[in-house]
């Protein structure tokens, strides 16, 4: 009956109470859930325990709150995470009995898909340096939540990618993110063409695990080389974009890939299909045009005419995409003219000659 005494008829022995314990099993370090409008997410913390009176939790190990007032051999309760926080559990009486989970995150989730320039074949792993108390960017890779670091893709042969550079900007702005890089090299739009296709299944799996509120792609090289007509690309790309919105409520950012000396087929038709999709599909937005990047062989050591390979080109691609996403956080404008009268002057940053992106007032 749970008594710790000598058994009748025995001269020695008895019951030994198990050591008191709290073992959290429902969540792991770096786990992410989609943020709500207030930047919060509710995590259920549960597990096994023994010999505890009540399970308490704390974000700072100073203030404590009740998670489960009446645990048995198990415990369970909800905690609200704001941004990114650690949570410590303890017994309310034997306070040295603890367990802890690190960097639970209410995240801005994003999925990245299509071809190898999204997957990442940059020669060097790209840097990410979290400053001060800014949030640690997380990635969902091989079914596990981890601190984001290259290679972000689980594909064989994956190298450096643009994701650390993009994640750096969000972290610097104080935005917790969770990225899933599900891109696969040499894939046609057919691979991603909406519900039931192989590639779209990758996107569905990522959403089931982490949720996301943004989709971004770099691709089209394969379909350009095979000569897919503009109208066919518009139909299939539009189908995927519309499926993303219908299934997950997310809008898509479409990036134009860099054309090099190995580009064959119909690049003009591909450009026209991308431009038309952005212009006519309310679920698709301009994600940046990487054609200004010179990836031709002989231009920079290691270039192959197809992929972004150098650190400098990766930095350019990051700036182009970040500007399209609206996460460029600062701009410096030097006024060198003399004799300017007092007053306010406006400068405009332009994406191209017809599309003003941001107005910056200089006084």
CSV table of C-alpha atoms in Angstrom, one decimal:
chain,number,residue,atom,x,y,z
A,1,UNK,CA,0.0,0.0,0.0
A,2,UNK,CA,2.9,2.3,-0.6
A,3,UNK,CA,4.2,2.0,3.0
A,4,UNK,CA,8.0,1.9,3.5
A,5,UNK,CA,8.4,-0.7,6.2
A,6,UNK,CA,9.6,-4.2,6.9
A,7,UNK,CA,7.6,-7.0,5.3
A,8,UNK,CA,5.8,-9.4,7.7
A,9,UNK,CA,7.8,-12.6,8.1
A,10,UNK,CA,11.1,-11.1,6.9
A,11,UNK,CA,13.9,-9.9,9.1
A,12,UNK,CA,15.3,-7.5,6.6
A,13,UNK,CA,14.1,-5.7,3.4
A,14,UNK,CA,11.1,-3.6,2.6
A,15,UNK,CA,9.8,-1.1,0.0
A,16,UNK,CA,12.1,1.6,-1.2
A,17,UNK,CA,10.4,4.7,-2.5
A,18,UNK,CA,11.5,5.7,-6.0
A,19,UNK,CA,13.5,8.9,-6.3
A,20,UNK,CA,11.3,11.9,-6.9
A,21,UNK,CA,11.5,13.1,-10.5
A,22,UNK,CA,10.1,15.3,-13.2
A,23,UNK,CA,10.7,14.2,-16.8
A,24,UNK,CA,9.3,16.5,-19.5
A,25,UNK,CA,8.5,14.5,-22.7
A,26,UNK,CA,6.1,16.5,-24.8
A,27,UNK,CA,8.4,19.2,-26.2
A,28,UNK,CA,12.1,19.5,-27.0
A,29,UNK,CA,14.7,22.3,-27.1
A,30,UNK,CA,14.1,24.8,-29.9
A,31,UNK,CA,10.6,23.6,-30.7
A,32,UNK,CA,8.4,26.1,-32.5
A,33,UNK,CA,4.7,26.8,-32.9
A,34,UNK,CA,3.2,29.5,-35.1
A,35,UNK,CA,2.9,32.9,-33.4
A,36,UNK,CA,-0.5,34.6,-33.0
A,37,UNK,CA,-1.2,38.3,-33.6
A,38,UNK,CA,0.5,39.1,-30.3
A,39,UNK,CA,3.6,37.1,-31.0
A,40,UNK,CA,2.7,34.3,-28.6
A,41,UNK,CA,2.0,30.5,-28.8
A,42,UNK,CA,0.7,28.0,-26.3
A,43,UNK,CA,2.7,24.9,-25.6
A,44,UNK,CA,1.5,21.9,-23.7
A,45,UNK,CA,4.1,20.6,-21.3
A,46,UNK,CA,3.6,17.1,-20.1
A,47,UNK,CA,5.6,14.1,-19.0
A,48,UNK,CA,6.2,11.6,-16.2
A,49,UNK,CA,6.9,12.3,-12.5
A,50,UNK,CA,7.1,10.6,-9.1
A,51,UNK,CA,7.1,11.8,-5.6
A,52,UNK,CA,6.1,15.4,-6.4
A,53,UNK,CA,3.5,17.5,-4.7
A,54,UNK,CA,2.7,19.9,-7.6
A,55,UNK,CA,4.6,20.9,-10.7
A,56,UNK,CA,5.5,24.5,-11.1
A,57,UNK,CA,7.0,26.4,-14.0
A,58,UNK,CA,9.1,29.5,-14.5
A,59,UNK,CA,10.5,31.6,-17.3
A,60,UNK,CA,13.3,33.2,-15.2
A,61,UNK,CA,13.6,30.8,-12.2
A,62,UNK,CA,12.5,33.7,-10.0
A,63,UNK,CA,8.7,33.9,-10.4
A,64,UNK,CA,6.9,30.5,-10.3
A,65,UNK,CA,3.4,29.4,-11.4
A,66,UNK,CA,1.4,26.2,-11.1
A,67,UNK,CA,1.5,23.9,-14.1
A,68,UNK,CA,-0.2,20.9,-12.6
A,69,UNK,CA,-1.6,21.1,-9.0
A,70,UNK,CA,-2.4,17.4,-8.7
A,71,UNK,CA,0.1,15.2,-10.6
A,72,UNK,CA,0.0,11.5,-10.3
A,73,UNK,CA,2.6,9.5,-12.2
A,74,UNK,CA,2.2,12.0,-15.0
A,75,UNK,CA,1.7,15.7,-15.3
A,76,UNK,CA,0.4,18.2,-17.9
A,77,UNK,CA,-0.3,21.9,-18.4
A,78,UNK,CA,-0.1,24.8,-20.8
A,79,UNK,CA,2.4,27.6,-20.9
A,80,UNK,CA,2.3,30.7,-23.1
A,81,UNK,CA,5.5,31.6,-24.8
A,82,UNK,CA,6.1,35.1,-25.9
A,83,UNK,CA,8.7,35.2,-28.6
A,84,UNK,CA,11.4,32.8,-27.5
A,85,UNK,CA,11.8,31.7,-23.9
A,86,UNK,CA,13.2,29.0,-21.7
A,87,UNK,CA,11.0,27.1,-19.2
A,88,UNK,CA,12.1,25.4,-16.0
A,89,UNK,CA,9.9,22.9,-14.1
A,90,UNK,CA,10.2,22.1,-10.4
A,91,UNK,CA,8.3,20.4,-7.6
A,92,UNK,CA,6.5,22.9,-5.4
A,93,UNK,CA,8.0,21.4,-2.2
A,94,UNK,CA,11.2,19.6,-3.1
A,95,UNK,CA,12.3,22.5,-5.3
A,96,UNK,CA,15.6,20.9,-6.3
A,97,UNK,CA,13.6,18.4,-8.4
A,98,UNK,CA,13.6,20.1,-11.8
A,99,UNK,CA,13.6,19.7,-15.6
A,100,UNK,CA,14.1,22.3,-18.3
A,101,UNK,CA,13.4,23.1,-21.9
A,102,UNK,CA,15.3,25.7,-23.9
A,103,UNK,CA,14.3,28.2,-26.6
A,104,UNK,CA,10.7,27.4,-27.0
A,105,UNK,CA,9.6,29.7,-29.8
A,106,UNK,CA,6.5,31.4,-31.0
A,107,UNK,CA,7.8,31.8,-34.5
A,108,UNK,CA,7.2,33.5,-37.8
A,109,UNK,CA,7.4,30.3,-39.9
A,110,UNK,CA,8.5,30.2,-43.5
A,111,UNK,CA,8.9,27.5,-46.1
A,112,UNK,CA,11.5,27.7,-48.9
A,113,UNK,CA,11.1,25.5,-52.0
A,114,UNK,CA,11.8,24.7,-55.7
A,115,UNK,CA,15.3,24.2,-57.1
A,116,UNK,CA,19.0,24.2,-56.2
A,117,UNK,CA,19.6,27.9,-55.8
A,118,UNK,CA,17.0,27.8,-53.0
A,119,UNK,CA,18.3,24.5,-51.7
A,120,UNK,CA,21.8,26.0,-51.5
A,121,UNK,CA,24.9,25.3,-53.4
A,122,UNK,CA,27.0,28.3,-52.2
A,123,UNK,CA,30.6,27.2,-51.8
A,124,UNK,CA,30.8,28.4,-48.2
A,125,UNK,CA,28.4,28.0,-45.4
A,126,UNK,CA,26.9,31.4,-44.8
A,127,UNK,CA,27.3,33.2,-41.4
A,128,UNK,CA,24.7,33.9,-38.8
A,129,UNK,CA,25.6,35.7,-35.6
A,130,UNK,CA,22.9,36.3,-33.0
A,131,UNK,CA,23.6,39.6,-31.2
A,132,UNK,CA,22.7,40.2,-27.6
A,133,UNK,CA,19.4,38.9,-26.5
A,134,UNK,CA,18.0,38.7,-30.0
A,135,UNK,CA,16.1,35.5,-30.9
A,136,UNK,CA,18.0,32.5,-32.2
A,137,UNK,CA,16.7,31.5,-35.6
A,138,UNK,CA,15.5,27.9,-35.8
A,139,UNK,CA,15.2,25.5,-38.7
A,140,UNK,CA,13.1,22.4,-39.1
A,141,UNK,CA,15.3,19.7,-40.7
A,142,UNK,CA,15.0,15.9,-40.8
A,143,UNK,CA,12.1,16.0,-38.5
A,144,UNK,CA,14.0,17.9,-35.7
A,145,UNK,CA,14.0,21.6,-34.6
A,146,UNK,CA,17.6,22.9,-34.5
A,147,UNK,CA,19.4,26.3,-34.4
A,148,UNK,CA,19.6,27.4,-38.0
A,149,UNK,CA,22.9,26.8,-39.6
A,150,UNK,CA,24.1,25.7,-43.0
A,151,UNK,CA,23.5,23.4,-44.7
A,152,UNK,CA,19.8,24.1,-44.1
A,153,UNK,CA,18.7,21.5,-46.7
A,154,UNK,CA,18.7,17.8,-45.9
A,155,UNK,CA,19.4,17.0,-49.6
A,156,UNK,CA,22.6,15.1,-50.3
A,157,UNK,CA,25.3,17.5,-51.5
A,158,UNK,CA,23.6,20.6,-50.0
A,159,UNK,CA,26.0,23.4,-49.3
A,160,UNK,CA,25.7,27.0,-48.1
A,161,UNK,CA,22.3,28.7,-48.6
A,162,UNK,CA,20.6,32.1,-48.4
A,163,UNK,CA,18.6,31.2,-45.3
A,164,UNK,CA,21.2,32.2,-42.6
A,165,UNK,CA,21.5,35.6,-44.3
A,166,UNK,CA,17.8,36.1,-44.3
A,167,UNK,CA,17.4,34.8,-40.8
A,168,UNK,CA,20.1,37.2,-39.6
A,169,UNK,CA,17.9,40.1,-40.7
A,170,UNK,CA,14.9,38.8,-38.8
A,171,UNK,CA,16.9,38.1,-35.7
A,172,UNK,CA,18.4,41.6,-35.8
A,173,UNK,CA,14.9,43.0,-36.0
A,174,UNK,CA,13.9,40.9,-32.9
A,175,UNK,CA,11.6,38.5,-34.9
A,176,UNK,CA,11.8,34.8,-33.9
A,177,UNK,CA,11.7,32.7,-37.0
A,178,UNK,CA,11.6,29.0,-38.0
A,179,UNK,CA,12.6,28.1,-41.5
A,180,UNK,CA,12.1,24.9,-43.4
A,181,UNK,CA,14.2,24.4,-46.6
A,182,UNK,CA,12.4,21.7,-48.6
A,183,UNK,CA,13.9,22.7,-52.0
A,184,UNK,CA,15.3,20.0,-54.3
A,185,UNK,CA,17.6,20.5,-57.2
A,186,UNK,CA,16.7,19.9,-60.8
A,187,UNK,CA,12.9,19.8,-60.1
A,188,UNK,CA,10.3,21.0,-62.5
A,189,UNK,CA,7.2,22.9,-61.4
A,190,UNK,CA,5.4,19.6,-62.0
A,191,UNK,CA,7.1,18.3,-58.9
A,192,UNK,CA,5.5,21.1,-56.9
A,193,UNK,CA,2.3,21.6,-58.8
A,194,UNK,CA,-0.2,21.6,-55.9
A,195,UNK,CA,-1.9,19.0,-53.7
A,196,UNK,CA,-0.9,15.4,-54.3
A,197,UNK,CA,2.5,16.1,-56.0
A,198,UNK,CA,5.7,14.9,-54.4
A,199,UNK,CA,7.2,18.3,-53.7
A,200,UNK,CA,4.0,19.7,-52.4
A,201,UNK,CA,4.0,16.8,-49.9
A,202,UNK,CA,7.3,18.2,-48.6
A,203,UNK,CA,5.6,21.5,-48.0
A,204,UNK,CA,2.6,19.9,-46.3
A,205,UNK,CA,4.9,17.9,-43.9
A,206,UNK,CA,6.7,21.1,-42.9
A,207,UNK,CA,3.5,22.9,-42.2
A,208,UNK,CA,2.2,20.0,-40.1
A,209,UNK,CA,5.3,20.1,-37.9
A,210,UNK,CA,5.9,23.9,-37.5
A,211,UNK,CA,3.2,25.9,-39.3
A,212,UNK,CA,4.3,28.9,-41.5
A,213,UNK,CA,3.0,32.2,-42.6
A,214,UNK,CA,5.3,32.8,-45.7
A,215,UNK,CA,6.4,30.8,-48.7
A,216,UNK,CA,9.3,31.7,-51.0
A,217,UNK,CA,10.8,30.0,-54.0
A,218,UNK,CA,13.8,30.2,-56.4
A,219,UNK,CA,13.4,28.0,-59.4
A,220,UNK,CA,12.4,27.6,-63.0
A,221,UNK,CA,15.8,26.6,-64.5
A,222,UNK,CA,14.7,23.1,-65.4
A,223,UNK,CA,11.4,24.3,-67.1
A,224,UNK,CA,13.3,27.0,-68.9
A,225,UNK,CA,15.7,24.5,-70.3
A,226,UNK,CA,13.0,22.1,-71.5
A,227,UNK,CA,11.1,25.0,-73.1
A,228,UNK,CA,7.9,25.0,-71.0
A,229,UNK,CA,5.6,27.6,-72.7
A,230,UNK,CA,4.6,30.8,-70.7
A,231,UNK,CA,1.0,29.8,-70.5
A,232,UNK,CA,1.7,26.4,-69.1
A,233,UNK,CA,4.1,27.8,-66.4
A,234,UNK,CA,1.5,30.4,-65.4
A,235,UNK,CA,-1.1,27.7,-65.0
A,236,UNK,CA,1.0,25.3,-63.0
A,237,UNK,CA,2.7,27.9,-60.9
A,238,UNK,CA,-0.6,29.6,-60.2
A,239,UNK,CA,-2.0,26.2,-59.1
A,240,UNK,CA,0.7,25.8,-56.5
A,241,UNK,CA,0.4,29.4,-55.3
A,242,UNK,CA,-3.4,29.1,-54.9
A,243,UNK,CA,-3.0,25.7,-53.1
A,244,UNK,CA,-0.6,27.3,-50.6
A,245,UNK,CA,-3.2,30.0,-49.8
A,246,UNK,CA,-6.2,27.6,-49.8
A,247,UNK,CA,-4.5,25.0,-47.6
A,248,UNK,CA,-2.3,27.1,-45.3
A,249,UNK,CA,-3.5,30.7,-45.7
A,250,UNK,CA,-0.1,31.9,-46.8
A,251,UNK,CA,0.9,34.1,-49.7
A,252,UNK,CA,3.9,33.3,-51.8
A,253,UNK,CA,7.0,35.4,-52.7
A,254,UNK,CA,8.3,34.5,-56.2
A,255,UNK,CA,12.0,35.1,-56.9
A,256,UNK,CA,13.4,35.2,-60.4
A,257,UNK,CA,16.5,33.0,-60.6
A,258,UNK,CA,19.9,34.3,-62.0
A,259,UNK,CA,20.4,33.5,-65.7
A,260,UNK,CA,23.9,32.5,-66.7
A,261,UNK,CA,25.8,31.3,-69.7
A,262,UNK,CA,24.5,27.8,-69.2
A,263,UNK,CA,20.8,28.9,-69.4
A,264,UNK,CA,19.1,27.4,-72.4
A,265,UNK,CA,15.5,27.1,-73.6
A,266,UNK,CA,13.1,30.0,-73.2
A,267,UNK,CA,14.2,32.5,-70.5
A,268,UNK,CA,12.0,35.2,-72.0
A,269,UNK,CA,8.9,33.0,-71.6
A,270,UNK,CA,9.9,32.2,-68.1
A,271,UNK,CA,10.3,35.9,-67.2
A,272,UNK,CA,7.0,36.7,-68.7
A,273,UNK,CA,5.3,33.9,-66.8
A,274,UNK,CA,6.7,35.0,-63.5
A,275,UNK,CA,5.8,38.7,-64.1
A,276,UNK,CA,2.3,37.8,-65.2
A,277,UNK,CA,1.8,35.6,-62.1
A,278,UNK,CA,2.9,38.3,-59.8
A,279,UNK,CA,0.7,40.9,-61.6
A,280,UNK,CA,-2.5,38.8,-61.8
A,281,UNK,CA,-2.4,36.4,-58.8
A,282,UNK,CA,-3.4,38.0,-55.6
A,283,UNK,CA,-1.7,35.3,-53.6
A,284,UNK,CA,1.7,35.9,-55.3
A,285,UNK,CA,4.2,38.7,-54.6
A,286,UNK,CA,7.4,39.8,-56.1
A,287,UNK,CA,10.3,38.2,-54.2
A,288,UNK,CA,13.2,39.9,-56.0
A,289,UNK,CA,15.0,39.5,-59.3
A,290,UNK,CA,18.4,37.8,-59.2
A,291,UNK,CA,19.2,38.3,-62.8
A,292,UNK,CA,21.6,41.2,-61.9
A,293,UNK,CA,23.9,38.6,-60.3
A,294,UNK,CA,26.7,37.5,-62.7
A,295,UNK,CA,27.1,33.8,-62.2
A,296,UNK,CA,28.9,33.1,-65.4
A,297,UNK,CA,31.9,30.8,-65.4
A,298,UNK,CA,35.1,32.8,-65.5
A,299,UNK,CA,33.5,35.8,-63.7
A,300,UNK,CA,34.3,34.5,-60.2
A,301,UNK,CA,36.3,31.5,-59.2
A,302,UNK,CA,34.0,28.5,-58.8
A,303,UNK,CA,31.0,29.9,-60.7
A,304,UNK,CA,29.3,27.4,-62.9
A,305,UNK,CA,26.8,29.5,-64.9
A,306,UNK,CA,23.8,28.1,-63.0
A,307,UNK,CA,24.2,28.6,-59.3
A,308,UNK,CA,25.0,31.3,-56.8
A,309,UNK,CA,28.4,30.2,-55.5
A,310,UNK,CA,30.3,33.1,-54.0
A,311,UNK,CA,29.8,34.8,-50.7
A,312,UNK,CA,29.6,38.2,-52.5
A,313,UNK,CA,26.8,36.9,-54.8
A,314,UNK,CA,25.0,35.4,-51.8
A,315,UNK,CA,25.1,38.8,-50.1
A,316,UNK,CA,23.7,40.5,-53.2
A,317,UNK,CA,20.9,37.9,-53.4
A,318,UNK,CA,20.1,38.4,-49.7
A,319,UNK,CA,19.8,42.1,-50.1
A,320,UNK,CA,17.6,41.8,-53.2
A,321,UNK,CA,15.2,39.3,-51.5
A,322,UNK,CA,15.2,41.1,-48.2
A,323,UNK,CA,14.3,44.4,-49.8
A,324,UNK,CA,11.4,42.7,-51.6
A,325,UNK,CA,10.3,41.2,-48.3
A,326,UNK,CA,10.6,44.5,-46.5
A,327,UNK,CA,13.1,43.4,-43.9
A,328,UNK,CA,16.0,45.7,-44.8
A,329,UNK,CA,16.2,47.5,-41.5
A,330,UNK,CA,18.4,50.5,-42.2
A,331,UNK,CA,19.5,52.8,-45.0
A,332,UNK,CA,22.3,55.3,-45.1
A,333,UNK,CA,22.1,58.3,-47.4
A,334,UNK,CA,25.0,60.7,-47.7
A,335,UNK,CA,24.2,64.3,-48.8
A,336,UNK,CA,27.4,65.8,-50.1
A,337,UNK,CA,26.0,68.9,-51.9
A,338,UNK,CA,26.7,72.3,-50.4
A,339,UNK,CA,24.4,75.2,-50.0
A,340,UNK,CA,21.2,73.1,-49.3
A,341,UNK,CA,18.5,75.2,-47.7
A,342,UNK,CA,17.0,74.1,-44.4
A,343,UNK,CA,14.0,71.8,-44.9
A,344,UNK,CA,12.9,68.3,-45.6
A,345,UNK,CA,14.1,66.2,-48.5
A,346,UNK,CA,12.8,62.9,-49.7
A,347,UNK,CA,14.7,60.1,-51.3
A,348,UNK,CA,13.2,57.0,-52.9
A,349,UNK,CA,14.6,53.5,-53.1
A,350,UNK,CA,13.4,51.8,-56.3
A,351,UNK,CA,13.1,48.1,-57.0
A,352,UNK,CA,13.0,49.0,-60.7
A,353,UNK,CA,12.1,52.0,-62.8
A,354,UNK,CA,8.4,51.5,-62.3
A,355,UNK,CA,8.0,50.1,-58.8
A,356,UNK,CA,9.0,52.4,-55.8
A,357,UNK,CA,9.7,50.2,-52.7
A,358,UNK,CA,10.4,52.5,-49.8
A,359,UNK,CA,10.4,56.3,-49.2
A,360,UNK,CA,13.0,57.6,-46.8
A,361,UNK,CA,12.8,61.2,-45.6
A,362,UNK,CA,16.1,62.9,-45.0
A,363,UNK,CA,16.0,66.2,-43.0
